[in-house]
Amino acid sequence: MSEDCSQPCNCPAETPLCPFGTSLVLDGCGCCKVCARQAGEPCSLLEPCDHHKELYCDYGVLSDTETGICMAQEGQTCDLGGVIYRSGETFQPSCKHQCVCINGEIGCVPTCASDVRLPSPDCPYPRRIQIPGKCCEEWVCDSSPQEHPFESAMAVYRQVSAHGPQPESPRDNCIVQTTEWSECSATCGMGVSSRVTNDNEQCQLERQTRVCMIRPCQVDQQRSIKRGKKCVRTPKSQRGMRFELSDCRSTKVYKPKFCGVCTDGRCCTPQSTITAEVEFRCPEGDSFKKKMMFIKSCSCHYDCPRENDIFLASNTRRMIGDYENDM
């Protein structure tokens, strides 16, 4: 039988578990959630292509008119180290990163765990080692400190008497420590920032992420620079806007501040920010909440990140005054 949408929905009881980097989308009938087909894979009405990566189903490639091949929309290619990638193409420049090219922009996610292990009574001196034949480093526990001790680990347990009362929970004996938010992964448009903290009930280090937008893309900010000035530091959106993330839009309208541009070679980056929760609603009807960075002020300087640095910018300017906020 040919595929059409005349039959009633008959979806599996459990949502399918998609491979790493594959989107979960609605089929062409808007009925069941399926794992999106990737570039070069066969596609159909009930097995759609990954529209988040700007792929479409080309039915002219195969003789079967009901089956096509996922192809990338015509867009700009990406150049990474002299290697050209098509828009929509997924690739691995190294075993530690998986990347995708989308209309001239490269985005990458790590394939290795980025957890940080703290010293504890059962593992007083943790350290990472490289195991031959394996890409990702693994943790080992030493009973005595090495010549170069693990410098980035932070002790979080207070010394207590052997005969003293036992703590009610790990939280009671925890010294809360949190790293600075990392640089936003994109200089324009939506990006990701992360930090490591043990501010939880288990006093265990966890990686937190937030979405961020330093400035919108394809906007000529230099036009707003006043005569006689060289920079516009922290312009504010004059019109209400909705943030977009993977084809999902924020339910509320915002007038955020952005970092501007300079005409003298300086770059502008966030100096003071707040973190607030934003709710997004997708075309499929689902909604989710994400923490997002909101800019309070920016600074203009010559310590600029490298262009097209997909593994985050090299500059390590620290932001000040960042705190959680309910908006």
Tab-separated table of C-alpha atoms in Angstrom:
chain	number	residue	atom	x	y	z
A	1	MET	CA	0.000	0.000	0.000
A	2	SER	CA	1.168	3.488	-0.743
A	3	GLU	CA	1.987	5.700	2.205
A	4	ASP	CA	-0.659	8.310	2.992
A	5	CYS	CA	-2.240	9.932	6.029
A	6	SER	CA	-5.707	8.422	5.690
A	7	GLN	CA	-5.124	5.734	8.318
A	8	PRO	CA	-5.555	6.530	12.039
A	9	CYS	CA	-2.434	7.041	14.124
A	10	ASN	CA	-0.939	3.862	15.520
A	11	CYS	CA	2.219	4.897	17.367
A	12	PRO	CA	4.500	2.729	19.521
A	13	ALA	CA	3.890	2.943	23.261
A	14	GLU	CA	7.489	4.048	23.898
A	15	THR	CA	9.185	7.020	22.259
A	16	PRO	CA	12.063	5.816	20.052
A	17	LEU	CA	15.595	6.395	21.330
A	18	CYS	CA	17.512	8.195	18.595
A	19	PRO	CA	21.271	7.912	17.987
A	20	PHE	CA	23.596	10.644	19.216
A	21	GLY	CA	23.059	13.841	17.177
A	22	THR	CA	19.794	12.673	15.552
A	23	SER	CA	16.624	14.710	16.054
A	24	LEU	CA	13.303	13.282	17.244
A	25	VAL	CA	10.608	14.711	14.925
A	26	LEU	CA	7.003	14.113	13.886
A	27	ASP	CA	6.416	12.048	10.767
A	28	GLY	CA	4.977	13.637	7.634
A	29	CYS	CA	1.422	12.975	8.810
A	30	GLY	CA	1.991	14.793	12.095
A	31	CYS	CA	1.153	11.547	13.832
A	32	CYS	CA	4.062	9.681	15.466
A	33	LYS	CA	7.478	10.775	16.648
A	34	VAL	CA	10.315	9.143	14.704
A	35	CYS	CA	14.090	9.466	14.466
A	36	ALA	CA	14.854	11.861	11.623
A	37	ARG	CA	16.705	10.522	8.595
A	38	GLN	CA	20.167	11.932	7.976
A	39	ALA	CA	21.996	13.080	4.831
A	40	GLY	CA	22.275	10.277	2.273
A	41	GLU	CA	19.735	8.029	3.999
A	42	PRO	CA	16.441	6.905	2.384
A	43	CYS	CA	13.389	8.914	3.376
A	44	SER	CA	9.631	8.931	2.871
A	45	LEU	CA	6.466	10.568	4.147
A	46	LEU	CA	6.578	8.536	7.368
A	47	GLU	CA	10.375	8.717	7.662
A	48	PRO	CA	11.161	12.427	7.183
A	49	CYS	CA	14.575	14.047	6.946
A	50	ASP	CA	16.123	16.076	9.760
A	51	HIS	CA	14.742	19.559	9.088
A	52	HIS	CA	16.799	20.943	11.988
A	53	LYS	CA	19.839	20.351	9.760
A	54	GLU	CA	18.059	21.825	6.724
A	55	LEU	CA	17.708	18.440	4.998
A	56	TYR	CA	14.911	17.612	2.580
A	57	CYS	CA	13.689	14.416	0.902
A	58	ASP	CA	14.652	14.365	-2.786
A	59	TYR	CA	12.223	12.011	-4.561
A	60	GLY	CA	13.905	12.464	-7.947
A	61	VAL	CA	16.985	10.417	-7.098
A	62	LEU	CA	15.343	6.968	-6.963
A	63	SER	CA	12.942	5.357	-9.423
A	64	ASP	CA	10.554	4.628	-6.550
A	65	THR	CA	8.401	7.756	-6.306
A	66	GLU	CA	7.465	7.068	-2.700
A	67	THR	CA	11.061	6.855	-1.471
A	68	GLY	CA	13.730	9.516	-1.707
A	69	ILE	CA	17.155	10.393	-0.380
A	70	CYS	CA	17.833	13.022	2.269
A	71	MET	CA	19.711	15.899	0.678
A	72	ALA	CA	21.000	19.189	2.067
A	73	GLN	CA	19.360	22.453	1.118
A	74	GLU	CA	21.468	24.641	-1.116
A	75	GLY	CA	23.574	26.564	1.349
A	76	GLN	CA	27.101	27.730	1.991
A	77	THR	CA	29.747	25.083	2.477
A	78	CYS	CA	32.068	24.970	5.491
A	79	ASP	CA	35.868	25.042	5.381
A	80	LEU	CA	37.670	23.389	8.281
A	81	GLY	CA	41.414	23.020	7.909
A	82	GLY	CA	41.165	23.012	4.120
A	83	VAL	CA	38.470	20.319	4.047
A	84	ILE	CA	35.162	21.405	2.482
A	85	TYR	CA	31.889	20.093	3.936
A	86	ARG	CA	28.432	20.495	2.389
A	87	SER	CA	25.625	22.232	4.252
A	88	GLY	CA	23.828	19.609	6.358
A	89	GLU	CA	26.789	17.215	6.352
A	90	THR	CA	27.802	15.610	9.665
A	91	PHE	CA	31.477	14.798	10.221
A	92	GLN	CA	34.092	14.059	12.898
A	93	PRO	CA	37.293	16.139	12.687
A	94	SER	CA	38.607	14.046	15.565
A	95	CYS	CA	37.377	11.143	17.647
A	96	LYS	CA	36.534	13.602	20.444
A	97	HIS	CA	34.123	15.823	18.490
A	98	GLN	CA	31.156	15.375	16.179
A	99	CYS	CA	30.293	18.364	14.015
A	100	VAL	CA	27.698	19.481	11.505
A	101	CYS	CA	27.873	22.115	8.766
A	102	ILE	CA	24.747	24.267	8.449
A	103	ASN	CA	24.841	26.988	5.809
A	104	GLY	CA	28.470	27.975	6.372
A	105	GLU	CA	28.424	27.611	10.149
A	106	ILE	CA	30.068	24.718	11.994
A	107	GLY	CA	28.702	23.428	15.294
A	108	CYS	CA	30.310	20.676	17.340
A	109	VAL	CA	29.479	18.598	20.402
A	110	PRO	CA	31.998	16.551	22.416
A	111	THR	CA	31.799	12.772	22.196
A	112	CYS	CA	33.871	12.242	25.354
A	113	ALA	CA	32.496	12.825	28.840
A	114	SER	CA	33.620	16.140	30.343
A	115	ASP	CA	32.950	15.213	33.960
A	116	VAL	CA	35.265	16.352	36.734
A	117	ARG	CA	35.891	13.969	39.625
A	118	LEU	CA	36.412	15.322	43.117
A	119	PRO	CA	38.710	13.874	45.770
A	120	SER	CA	36.749	11.646	48.135
A	121	PRO	CA	37.571	9.169	50.912
A	122	ASP	CA	37.481	6.223	48.506
A	123	CYS	CA	39.380	8.096	45.760
A	124	PRO	CA	41.684	10.693	47.363
A	125	TYR	CA	43.811	11.386	44.257
A	126	PRO	CA	41.817	11.034	41.016
A	127	ARG	CA	43.498	11.642	37.672
A	128	ARG	CA	42.797	11.061	34.000
A	129	ILE	CA	44.943	8.734	31.914
A	130	GLN	CA	45.081	7.974	28.218
A	131	ILE	CA	44.510	4.295	27.498
A	132	PRO	CA	46.145	2.948	24.310
A	133	GLY	CA	43.573	2.193	21.630
A	134	LYS	CA	40.885	4.378	23.232
A	135	CYS	CA	39.988	7.924	22.228
A	136	CYS	CA	38.672	9.275	25.537
A	137	GLU	CA	40.659	9.511	28.737
A	138	GLU	CA	39.447	7.575	31.770
A	139	TRP	CA	39.598	8.197	35.508
A	140	VAL	CA	41.886	6.218	37.825
A	141	CYS	CA	42.282	6.525	41.586
A	142	ASP	CA	45.734	6.778	43.166
A	143	SER	CA	46.376	6.174	46.846
A	144	SER	CA	49.172	8.763	46.982
A	145	PRO	CA	49.736	12.060	45.144
A	146	GLN	CA	51.666	11.982	41.879
A	147	GLU	CA	54.592	14.206	40.990
A	148	HIS	CA	52.087	16.528	39.308
A	149	PRO	CA	48.902	16.278	41.367
A	150	PHE	CA	45.502	16.790	39.849
A	151	GLU	CA	45.362	20.560	39.972
A	152	SER	CA	41.833	21.193	38.749
A	153	ALA	CA	40.104	19.027	41.341
A	154	MET	CA	38.537	20.957	44.182
A	155	ALA	CA	38.315	19.459	47.672
A	156	VAL	CA	34.719	19.657	48.835
A	157	TYR	CA	34.697	17.606	52.049
A	158	ARG	CA	35.462	19.091	55.438
A	159	GLN	CA	37.507	17.035	57.873
A	160	VAL	CA	35.331	15.608	60.631
A	161	SER	CA	36.165	13.656	63.736
A	162	ALA	CA	36.166	9.876	63.368
A	163	HIS	CA	33.870	9.675	66.397
A	164	GLY	CA	31.764	12.686	65.534
A	165	PRO	CA	28.167	12.585	64.357
A	166	GLN	CA	27.542	11.401	60.819
A	167	PRO	CA	26.152	14.016	58.417
A	168	GLU	CA	22.518	13.606	57.499
A	169	SER	CA	23.262	13.993	53.807
A	170	PRO	CA	26.227	14.852	51.530
A	171	ARG	CA	24.776	18.360	51.261
A	172	ASP	CA	25.320	18.983	55.000
A	173	ASN	CA	29.071	18.438	54.629
A	174	CYS	CA	29.498	20.112	51.253
A	175	ILE	CA	31.480	23.202	50.355
A	176	VAL	CA	29.679	24.573	47.320
A	177	GLN	CA	31.977	25.450	44.421
A	178	THR	CA	31.017	26.636	40.953
A	179	THR	CA	33.176	27.533	37.954
A	180	GLU	CA	32.647	30.568	35.733
A	181	TRP	CA	30.342	30.227	32.729
A	182	SER	CA	32.358	29.469	29.604
A	183	GLU	CA	32.386	31.733	26.551
A	184	CYS	CA	29.340	31.460	24.281
A	185	SER	CA	30.006	28.957	21.500
A	186	ALA	CA	28.681	31.330	18.801
A	187	THR	CA	29.609	34.955	18.119
A	188	CYS	CA	26.156	35.550	16.613
A	189	GLY	CA	22.897	33.662	16.821
A	190	MET	CA	22.131	30.950	19.347
A	191	GLY	CA	25.056	29.263	21.099
A	192	VAL	CA	25.775	27.302	24.263
A	193	SER	CA	27.681	28.155	27.441
A	194	SER	CA	28.494	25.755	30.280
A	195	ARG	CA	29.887	25.545	33.802
A	196	VAL	CA	30.649	22.905	36.454
A	197	THR	CA	29.112	23.023	39.926
A	198	ASN	CA	28.492	20.777	42.928
A	199	ASP	CA	25.553	22.883	44.166
A	200	ASN	CA	23.135	19.961	44.487
A	201	GLU	CA	21.842	17.559	47.134
A	202	GLN	CA	24.479	14.922	46.359
A	203	CYS	CA	27.398	17.407	46.400
A	204	GLN	CA	28.476	15.869	43.099
A	205	LEU	CA	30.013	17.848	40.268
A	206	GLU	CA	27.647	18.242	37.343
A	207	ARG	CA	27.861	20.117	34.060
A	208	GLN	CA	25.205	22.791	33.554
A	209	THR	CA	24.480	24.453	30.232
A	210	ARG	CA	22.605	27.535	29.136
A	211	VAL	CA	21.798	28.911	25.698
A	212	CYS	CA	23.215	32.291	24.809
A	213	MET	CA	22.988	34.939	22.106
A	214	ILE	CA	25.696	37.605	22.047
A	215	ARG	CA	24.180	39.334	19.003
A	216	PRO	CA	21.772	38.433	16.185
A	217	CYS	CA	23.250	37.400	12.839
A	218	GLN	CA	22.822	39.345	9.598
A	219	VAL	CA	22.237	42.642	11.387
A	220	ASP	CA	24.355	45.681	10.501
A	221	GLN	CA	25.139	47.037	13.973
A	222	GLN	CA	27.676	49.540	12.653
A	223	ARG	CA	24.814	51.708	11.395
A	224	SER	CA	23.855	52.419	15.013
A	225	ILE	CA	27.322	53.766	15.926
A	226	LYS	CA	26.986	57.477	16.596
A	227	ARG	CA	29.070	59.961	14.653
A	228	GLY	CA	32.498	60.431	16.216
A	229	LYS	CA	32.287	57.127	18.110
A	230	LYS	CA	34.120	53.905	17.283
A	231	CYS	CA	31.945	51.396	19.134
A	232	VAL	CA	28.385	50.626	20.123
A	233	ARG	CA	28.846	48.663	23.323
A	234	THR	CA	25.523	47.292	24.595
A	235	PRO	CA	22.632	48.017	22.207
A	236	LYS	CA	19.133	46.984	23.255
A	237	SER	CA	16.543	45.488	20.939
A	238	GLN	CA	13.978	48.187	20.159
A	239	ARG	CA	11.321	45.671	19.153
A	240	GLY	CA	10.052	42.668	21.040
A	241	MET	CA	11.463	39.394	19.709
A	242	ARG	CA	11.076	35.676	20.281
A	243	PHE	CA	14.168	33.498	20.592
A	244	GLU	CA	14.418	30.526	18.217
A	245	LEU	CA	16.122	27.246	19.073
A	246	SER	CA	15.964	24.260	16.668
A	247	ASP	CA	12.787	25.591	15.024
A	248	CYS	CA	11.193	26.099	18.459
A	249	ARG	CA	10.238	29.626	19.584
A	250	SER	CA	10.084	31.226	23.017
A	251	THR	CA	6.572	31.558	24.370
A	252	LYS	CA	7.289	35.077	25.658
A	253	VAL	CA	8.460	38.187	23.807
A	254	TYR	CA	11.719	39.785	25.001
A	255	LYS	CA	13.662	42.997	24.431
A	256	PRO	CA	17.182	41.757	25.232
A	257	LYS	CA	20.481	43.596	25.239
A	258	PHE	CA	23.233	42.488	22.863
A	259	CYS	CA	26.947	43.147	22.507
A	260	GLY	CA	27.757	45.618	19.752
A	261	VAL	CA	30.633	46.074	17.316
A	262	CYS	CA	33.591	48.404	16.822
A	263	THR	CA	35.249	49.948	13.770
A	264	ASP	CA	38.780	50.015	15.225
A	265	GLY	CA	39.477	46.269	15.447
A	266	ARG	CA	38.144	45.760	18.954
A	267	CYS	CA	35.489	43.172	19.755
A	268	CYS	CA	32.688	43.400	22.295
A	269	THR	CA	31.904	40.501	24.662
A	270	PRO	CA	29.582	40.095	27.671
A	271	GLN	CA	30.878	41.539	30.924
A	272	SER	CA	27.900	41.196	33.256
A	273	THR	CA	25.038	38.742	32.702
A	274	ILE	CA	22.131	37.052	34.405
A	275	THR	CA	20.742	33.556	33.839
A	276	ALA	CA	16.992	33.061	33.501
A	277	GLU	CA	14.693	30.245	32.409
A	278	VAL	CA	13.001	30.570	29.019
A	279	GLU	CA	10.168	28.358	27.780
A	280	PHE	CA	10.191	27.234	24.134
A	281	ARG	CA	7.321	25.732	22.115
A	282	CYS	CA	7.978	23.604	19.019
A	283	PRO	CA	5.907	23.205	15.822
A	284	GLU	CA	5.208	19.613	16.878
A	285	GLY	CA	3.401	20.958	19.959
A	286	ASP	CA	6.036	20.044	22.543
A	287	SER	CA	7.426	22.614	24.940
A	288	PHE	CA	10.554	22.709	27.075
A	289	LYS	CA	12.418	25.122	29.325
A	290	LYS	CA	16.055	26.146	28.971
A	291	LYS	CA	18.320	28.338	31.036
A	292	MET	CA	19.451	31.309	28.968
A	293	MET	CA	22.043	34.048	29.349
A	294	PHE	CA	20.737	37.619	29.356
A	295	ILE	CA	23.306	40.388	28.913
A	296	LYS	CA	23.420	43.317	31.335
A	297	SER	CA	26.570	44.986	29.962
A	298	CYS	CA	29.403	44.335	27.498
A	299	SER	CA	33.017	45.483	27.259
A	300	CYS	CA	34.997	46.294	24.108
A	301	HIS	CA	38.649	45.179	23.991
A	302	TYR	CA	41.444	43.812	21.796
A	303	ASP	CA	41.522	40.374	23.486
A	304	CYS	CA	39.375	38.923	20.724
A	305	PRO	CA	38.503	35.265	20.115
A	306	ARG	CA	39.664	33.561	16.934
A	307	GLU	CA	37.169	33.496	14.095
A	308	ASN	CA	35.412	30.203	13.296
A	309	ASP	CA	36.817	28.592	16.451
A	310	ILE	CA	34.424	25.669	16.800
A	311	PHE	CA	35.989	24.466	20.055
A	312	LEU	CA	35.024	27.679	21.857
A	313	ALA	CA	36.908	30.932	21.841
A	314	SER	CA	40.474	31.082	23.087
A	315	ASN	CA	40.025	34.179	25.198
A	316	THR	CA	39.178	33.608	28.845
A	317	ARG	CA	37.816	36.966	29.944
A	318	ARG	CA	35.800	36.411	33.091
A	319	MET	CA	32.286	37.763	33.397
A	320	ILE	CA	31.253	39.516	36.592
A	321	GLY	CA	27.989	39.689	38.451
A	322	ASP	CA	26.377	36.607	36.893
A	323	TYR	CA	23.528	35.222	38.960
A	324	GLU	CA	20.338	33.229	38.644
A	325	ASN	CA	17.212	35.243	37.955
A	326	ASP	CA	13.523	34.447	37.534
A	327	MET	CA	12.048	36.372	34.620
